[in-house]
Amino acid sequence: MGEKRFVYMDHAATTFTKPEVFEAMLPFLKEHFGNPSSLYSIGREGKEAVEAAREQLAKALGANPEEVYFTSGGTESDNWAIKGTAFARRKKGKHIITTPIEHHAVLYPCKHMETQGFDVTYLPVDRYGLVDPAEVEAALRKDTILISVMYANNEIGTKEPIPEIGKIAREHEIPLHTDAVQVIGKIPLEMKKKGRDVDMLSLSSHKFYGPKGIGALYIREGTEIDNYMHGGDQERKKRAGTENVAGIVGLGKAIELAVENLENHNEQMKEMRDRLLAGILEIPSCRLNGHPEKRLADNLNFSFEYIEGESLLLMLDQMGICCSTGSACSSGSLEPSHVLRAIGLPPEIAQGSLRLTLGDENSEEDIDYVLEVLPEIVKKLRAMSPFYKPENVCEE
Ligand code: PLP
């Protein structure tokens, strides 16, 4: 085996902050530290910077700046969209439609709303994790007040048919929220052009080379939604709390760069991803999770039979490779990922999963290195498994 290298392939978990983004943020952590609500000049500078970032974000989404609200990240945006809409529209009905493959930032607020007397339908998904728009329509009821379907899945990379679901939502006048945390800089978004596809859209800066702890919720003008954070008059009285000015400036710069670079990024990722995919599929008893074509250009998710994901992860880490697994050994019990379970994987297969998500700093050398290291580790772990017998391994 060649020399050990550091290879980060967990960009769906988080990304590094690009130097241009960091440079743009620095003045707002140093000399321009004023509170944007203050009337003196360093306060006004902060306010101007926040509004400039709002313009950058609105431009990237093809939205109006008045429709963009800064939050603390994807989790807050999702919570706001679900709880805010449910409470604002509760006199009209108590039915919410979502999917079982959403991020916990959507699923848990939905579960919470069930404790508040709301009724939630979790739509079925197929073996690739795709939602069928016809199922959305079939699930609609007279008392449906919200549909929430993610734009692309963070674990298996499957892209959902949001424009089609948006058409149905529009026809039935039900607001549609989408968690777009994984798609910024990967799928072009044009909120104005496509009419009323989506009414609310969540995003989070640390997934597209911006800082952590800052995100936004796009809310189409006229959407009924209660406030989530109560307090000061910030964000046009809709989201209280002193603005994270440096974070907002970073988000603005990061989304500008992400959208400028979208096509290039997708092309580069796809090239590397396809080579990695072909190489990994040569490992016996290994399958790709998620849709083979309708998937994000930078996402790969595999299941390896007779292997436990966390052992794989730890051994890859020893070799300098950072990635993630669908199994999490928390509080002593091995819980396989809810996404992998929802697409029908049996627990023992879901537990042997590995997610590799590529990003801007990955190179062809990184792909070579993973293709050199991973098959050896899989072989070693299988040799230790009491269930593994070479004659059972299928060459797919
Ligand atoms: N939604 C999706 C699809 C995500 O992947 C994540 C983060 O992993 C979140 C929401 C939560 O975002 P944040 O980390 O900004 O709270």
PDB file of N, CA, C and O and ligand atoms in Angstrom, residues 12-14 71-78 101-106 150-155 179-183 202-207 211-215 355, ligand 1:
ATOM      1  N   ALA A  12     -21.239  15.789   2.815  1.00  0.00           N
ATOM      2  CA  ALA A  12     -22.663  15.926   3.156  1.00  0.00           C
ATOM      3  C   ALA A  12     -22.820  16.217   4.649  1.00  0.00           C
ATOM      4  O   ALA A  12     -23.846  16.735   5.085  1.00  0.00           O
ATOM      5  N   ALA A  13     -21.789  15.874   5.433  1.00  0.00           N
ATOM      6  CA  ALA A  13     -21.826  16.187   6.872  1.00  0.00           C
ATOM      7  C   ALA A  13     -21.480  17.653   7.082  1.00  0.00           C
ATOM      8  O   ALA A  13     -22.186  18.384   7.765  1.00  0.00           O
ATOM      9  N   THR A  14     -20.387  18.074   6.472  1.00  0.00           N
ATOM     10  CA  THR A  14     -20.023  19.497   6.487  1.00  0.00           C
ATOM     11  C   THR A  14     -18.877  19.724   5.504  1.00  0.00           C
ATOM     12  O   THR A  14     -18.245  18.763   5.049  1.00  0.00           O
ATOM     13  N   THR A  71     -31.487  32.297   9.588  1.00  0.00           N
ATOM     14  CA  THR A  71     -31.735  31.482  10.781  1.00  0.00           C
ATOM     15  C   THR A  71     -30.389  30.942  11.274  1.00  0.00           C
ATOM     16  O   THR A  71     -29.351  31.248  10.690  1.00  0.00           O
ATOM     17  N   SER A  72     -30.444  30.065  12.281  1.00  0.00           N
ATOM     18  CA  SER A  72     -29.186  29.505  12.790  1.00  0.00           C
ATOM     19  C   SER A  72     -28.746  28.258  12.021  1.00  0.00           C
ATOM     20  O   SER A  72     -27.770  27.621  12.375  1.00  0.00           O
ATOM     21  N   GLY A  73     -29.503  27.856  10.988  1.00  0.00           N
ATOM     22  CA  GLY A  73     -29.084  26.694  10.193  1.00  0.00           C
ATOM     23  C   GLY A  73     -30.268  25.894   9.691  1.00  0.00           C
ATOM     24  O   GLY A  73     -31.436  26.297   9.829  1.00  0.00           O
ATOM     25  N   GLY A  74     -29.948  24.732   9.124  1.00  0.00           N
ATOM     26  CA  GLY A  74     -30.983  23.886   8.531  1.00  0.00           C
ATOM     27  C   GLY A  74     -32.010  23.420   9.550  1.00  0.00           C
ATOM     28  O   GLY A  74     -33.216  23.381   9.275  1.00  0.00           O
ATOM     29  N   THR A  75     -31.545  23.076  10.740  1.00  0.00           N
ATOM     30  CA  THR A  75     -32.466  22.552  11.757  1.00  0.00           C
ATOM     31  C   THR A  75     -33.510  23.601  12.146  1.00  0.00           C
ATOM     32  O   THR A  75     -34.708  23.308  12.204  1.00  0.00           O
ATOM     33  N   GLU A  76     -33.052  24.822  12.375  1.00  0.00           N
ATOM     34  CA  GLU A  76     -34.020  25.864  12.741  1.00  0.00           C
ATOM     35  C   GLU A  76     -34.975  26.159  11.581  1.00  0.00           C
ATOM     36  O   GLU A  76     -36.187  26.314  11.783  1.00  0.00           O
ATOM     37  N   SER A  77     -34.450  26.210  10.373  1.00  0.00           N
ATOM     38  CA  SER A  77     -35.307  26.503   9.210  1.00  0.00           C
ATOM     39  C   SER A  77     -36.391  25.440   9.074  1.00  0.00           C
ATOM     40  O   SER A  77     -37.559  25.759   8.830  1.00  0.00           O
ATOM     41  N   ASP A  78     -35.997  24.178   9.217  1.00  0.00           N
ATOM     42  CA  ASP A  78     -36.979  23.086   9.104  1.00  0.00           C
ATOM     43  C   ASP A  78     -38.022  23.169  10.224  1.00  0.00           C
ATOM     44  O   ASP A  78     -39.224  23.033   9.982  1.00  0.00           O
ATOM     45  N   ILE A 101     -38.053   9.468   4.914  1.00  0.00           N
ATOM     46  CA  ILE A 101     -36.602   9.586   4.677  1.00  0.00           C
ATOM     47  C   ILE A 101     -36.086  10.998   4.938  1.00  0.00           C
ATOM     48  O   ILE A 101     -34.947  11.323   4.618  1.00  0.00           O
ATOM     49  N   GLU A 102     -36.948  11.856   5.491  1.00  0.00           N
ATOM     50  CA  GLU A 102     -36.508  13.225   5.809  1.00  0.00           C
ATOM     51  C   GLU A 102     -35.395  13.200   6.855  1.00  0.00           C
ATOM     52  O   GLU A 102     -35.288  12.252   7.653  1.00  0.00           O
ATOM     53  N   HIS A 103     -34.636  14.262   6.903  1.00  0.00           N
ATOM     54  CA  HIS A 103     -33.665  14.457   7.984  1.00  0.00           C
ATOM     55  C   HIS A 103     -34.435  14.569   9.304  1.00  0.00           C
ATOM     56  O   HIS A 103     -35.603  14.996   9.309  1.00  0.00           O
ATOM     57  N   HIS A 104     -33.801  14.235  10.410  1.00  0.00           N
ATOM     58  CA  HIS A 104     -34.482  14.347  11.711  1.00  0.00           C
ATOM     59  C   HIS A 104     -34.960  15.776  11.984  1.00  0.00           C
ATOM     60  O   HIS A 104     -35.906  15.967  12.758  1.00  0.00           O
ATOM     61  N   ALA A 105     -34.332  16.749  11.345  1.00  0.00           N
ATOM     62  CA  ALA A 105     -34.750  18.150  11.549  1.00  0.00           C
ATOM     63  C   ALA A 105     -36.159  18.394  11.006  1.00  0.00           C
ATOM     64  O   ALA A 105     -36.795  19.394  11.349  1.00  0.00           O
ATOM     65  N   VAL A 106     -36.645  17.500  10.155  1.00  0.00           N
ATOM     66  CA  VAL A 106     -38.045  17.561   9.692  1.00  0.00           C
ATOM     67  C   VAL A 106     -38.870  16.505  10.429  1.00  0.00           C
ATOM     68  O   VAL A 106     -39.969  16.776  10.917  1.00  0.00           O
ATOM     69  N   MET A 150     -38.168  16.544   1.082  1.00  0.00           N
ATOM     70  CA  MET A 150     -36.819  17.059   0.869  1.00  0.00           C
ATOM     71  C   MET A 150     -36.441  17.077  -0.623  1.00  0.00           C
ATOM     72  O   MET A 150     -36.949  16.280  -1.401  1.00  0.00           O
ATOM     73  N   TYR A 151     -35.540  18.005  -0.987  1.00  0.00           N
ATOM     74  CA  TYR A 151     -35.146  18.125  -2.403  1.00  0.00           C
ATOM     75  C   TYR A 151     -34.219  16.984  -2.799  1.00  0.00           C
ATOM     76  O   TYR A 151     -34.311  16.433  -3.891  1.00  0.00           O
ATOM     77  N   ALA A 152     -33.317  16.629  -1.906  1.00  0.00           N
ATOM     78  CA  ALA A 152     -32.441  15.475  -2.151  1.00  0.00           C
ATOM     79  C   ALA A 152     -32.048  14.910  -0.804  1.00  0.00           C
ATOM     80  O   ALA A 152     -31.891  15.655   0.167  1.00  0.00           O
ATOM     81  N   ASN A 153     -31.900  13.601  -0.774  1.00  0.00           N
ATOM     82  CA  ASN A 153     -31.632  12.950   0.507  1.00  0.00           C
ATOM     83  C   ASN A 153     -30.162  13.037   0.903  1.00  0.00           C
ATOM     84  O   ASN A 153     -29.274  12.787   0.082  1.00  0.00           O
ATOM     85  N   ASN A 154     -29.921  13.335   2.163  1.00  0.00           N
ATOM     86  CA  ASN A 154     -28.551  13.524   2.644  1.00  0.00           C
ATOM     87  C   ASN A 154     -27.779  12.222   2.770  1.00  0.00           C
ATOM     88  O   ASN A 154     -26.561  12.220   2.729  1.00  0.00           O
ATOM     89  N   GLU A 155     -28.469  11.088   2.911  1.00  0.00           N
ATOM     90  CA  GLU A 155     -27.727   9.833   3.079  1.00  0.00           C
ATOM     91  C   GLU A 155     -27.476   9.140   1.747  1.00  0.00           C
ATOM     92  O   GLU A 155     -26.369   8.719   1.458  1.00  0.00           O
ATOM     93  N   ASP A 179     -36.742  20.703   2.220  1.00  0.00           N
ATOM     94  CA  ASP A 179     -35.443  20.802   2.861  1.00  0.00           C
ATOM     95  C   ASP A 179     -34.412  20.678   1.741  1.00  0.00           C
ATOM     96  O   ASP A 179     -34.206  19.597   1.183  1.00  0.00           O
ATOM     97  N   ALA A 180     -33.817  21.821   1.400  1.00  0.00           N
ATOM     98  CA  ALA A 180     -32.860  21.854   0.280  1.00  0.00           C
ATOM     99  C   ALA A 180     -31.426  21.952   0.801  1.00  0.00           C
ATOM    100  O   ALA A 180     -30.530  22.408   0.087  1.00  0.00           O
ATOM    101  N   VAL A 181     -31.231  21.509   2.038  1.00  0.00           N
ATOM    102  CA  VAL A 181     -29.913  21.655   2.683  1.00  0.00           C
ATOM    103  C   VAL A 181     -28.795  21.006   1.854  1.00  0.00           C
ATOM    104  O   VAL A 181     -27.692  21.515   1.801  1.00  0.00           O
ATOM    105  N   GLN A 182     -29.096  19.893   1.193  1.00  0.00           N
ATOM    106  CA  GLN A 182     -28.033  19.182   0.463  1.00  0.00           C
ATOM    107  C   GLN A 182     -27.904  19.608  -0.999  1.00  0.00           C
ATOM    108  O   GLN A 182     -27.065  19.071  -1.710  1.00  0.00           O
ATOM    109  N   VAL A 183     -28.734  20.535  -1.465  1.00  0.00           N
ATOM    110  CA  VAL A 183     -28.735  20.754  -2.921  1.00  0.00           C
ATOM    111  C   VAL A 183     -28.154  22.092  -3.373  1.00  0.00           C
ATOM    112  O   VAL A 183     -28.016  22.313  -4.572  1.00  0.00           O
ATOM    113  N   SER A 202     -35.522  25.342   2.990  1.00  0.00           N
ATOM    114  CA  SER A 202     -34.496  25.459   4.047  1.00  0.00           C
ATOM    115  C   SER A 202     -33.114  25.255   3.451  1.00  0.00           C
ATOM    116  O   SER A 202     -32.937  24.372   2.599  1.00  0.00           O
ATOM    117  N   LEU A 203     -32.153  26.032   3.952  1.00  0.00           N
ATOM    118  CA  LEU A 203     -30.766  25.803   3.537  1.00  0.00           C
ATOM    119  C   LEU A 203     -29.820  26.084   4.691  1.00  0.00           C
ATOM    120  O   LEU A 203     -30.200  26.735   5.673  1.00  0.00           O
ATOM    121  N   SER A 204     -28.605  25.582   4.574  1.00  0.00           N
ATOM    122  CA  SER A 204     -27.632  25.690   5.652  1.00  0.00           C
ATOM    123  C   SER A 204     -26.239  25.921   5.069  1.00  0.00           C
ATOM    124  O   SER A 204     -25.770  25.127   4.244  1.00  0.00           O
ATOM    125  N   SER A 205     -25.598  26.991   5.515  1.00  0.00           N
ATOM    126  CA  SER A 205     -24.348  27.447   4.893  1.00  0.00           C
ATOM    127  C   SER A 205     -23.184  26.449   4.961  1.00  0.00           C
ATOM    128  O   SER A 205     -22.376  26.370   4.041  1.00  0.00           O
ATOM    129  N   HIS A 206     -23.116  25.634   6.049  1.00  0.00           N
ATOM    130  CA  HIS A 206     -21.920  24.789   6.183  1.00  0.00           C
ATOM    131  C   HIS A 206     -21.921  23.596   5.229  1.00  0.00           C
ATOM    132  O   HIS A 206     -20.968  22.822   5.189  1.00  0.00           O
ATOM    133  N   LYS A 207     -22.993  23.465   4.437  1.00  0.00           N
ATOM    134  CA  LYS A 207     -23.017  22.382   3.441  1.00  0.00           C
ATOM    135  C   LYS A 207     -22.490  22.876   2.095  1.00  0.00           C
ATOM    136  O   LYS A 207     -22.361  22.102   1.159  1.00  0.00           O
ATOM    137  N   PRO A 211     -19.725  29.086   6.675  1.00  0.00           N
ATOM    138  CA  PRO A 211     -19.551  28.759   8.109  1.00  0.00           C
ATOM    139  C   PRO A 211     -20.731  27.974   8.685  1.00  0.00           C
ATOM    140  O   PRO A 211     -21.806  27.949   8.102  1.00  0.00           O
ATOM    141  N   LYS A 212     -20.499  27.370   9.839  1.00  0.00           N
ATOM    142  CA  LYS A 212     -21.550  26.624  10.536  1.00  0.00           C
ATOM    143  C   LYS A 212     -22.413  27.565  11.374  1.00  0.00           C
ATOM    144  O   LYS A 212     -21.990  28.669  11.701  1.00  0.00           O
ATOM    145  N   GLY A 213     -23.612  27.112  11.719  1.00  0.00           N
ATOM    146  CA  GLY A 213     -24.477  27.886  12.604  1.00  0.00           C
ATOM    147  C   GLY A 213     -25.192  29.039  11.927  1.00  0.00           C
ATOM    148  O   GLY A 213     -25.617  29.987  12.591  1.00  0.00           O
ATOM    149  N   ILE A 214     -25.289  28.976  10.616  1.00  0.00           N
ATOM    150  CA  ILE A 214     -26.041  30.008   9.899  1.00  0.00           C
ATOM    151  C   ILE A 214     -26.753  29.354   8.701  1.00  0.00           C
ATOM    152  O   ILE A 214     -26.183  28.528   8.008  1.00  0.00           O
ATOM    153  N   GLY A 215     -27.991  29.735   8.522  1.00  0.00           N
ATOM    154  CA  GLY A 215     -28.779  29.193   7.411  1.00  0.00           C
ATOM    155  C   GLY A 215     -29.867  30.169   7.060  1.00  0.00           C
ATOM    156  O   GLY A 215     -29.814  31.349   7.454  1.00  0.00           O
ATOM    157  N   ARG A 355     -21.135   5.894   3.495  1.00  0.00           N
ATOM    158  CA  ARG A 355     -21.433   7.036   2.627  1.00  0.00           C
ATOM    159  C   ARG A 355     -20.154   7.800   2.346  1.00  0.00           C
ATOM    160  O   ARG A 355     -19.437   8.182   3.272  1.00  0.00           O
TER     161      ARG A 355
HETATM  162  N1  PLP B   1     -31.460  18.759   6.618  1.00  0.00           N
HETATM  163  C1  PLP B   1     -30.585  17.994   5.954  1.00  0.00           C
HETATM  164  C2  PLP B   1     -31.014  17.273   4.721  1.00  0.00           C
HETATM  165  C3  PLP B   1     -29.279  17.876   6.408  1.00  0.00           C
HETATM  166  O1  PLP B   1     -28.401  17.116   5.745  1.00  0.00           O
HETATM  167  C4  PLP B   1     -28.894  18.577   7.594  1.00  0.00           C
HETATM  168  C5  PLP B   1     -27.546  18.422   8.149  1.00  0.00           C
HETATM  169  O2  PLP B   1     -26.944  17.370   8.085  1.00  0.00           O
HETATM  170  C6  PLP B   1     -29.866  19.363   8.241  1.00  0.00           C
HETATM  171  C7  PLP B   1     -31.136  19.442   7.728  1.00  0.00           C
HETATM  172  C8  PLP B   1     -29.525  20.141   9.476  1.00  0.00           C
HETATM  173  O3  PLP B   1     -28.790  21.300   9.152  1.00  0.00           O
HETATM  174  P1  PLP B   1     -27.901  22.055  10.252  1.00  0.00           P
HETATM  175  O4  PLP B   1     -26.718  21.220  10.507  1.00  0.00           O
HETATM  176  O5  PLP B   1     -27.540  23.360   9.600  1.00  0.00           O
HETATM  177  O6  PLP B   1     -28.771  22.272  11.436  1.00  0.00           O
END
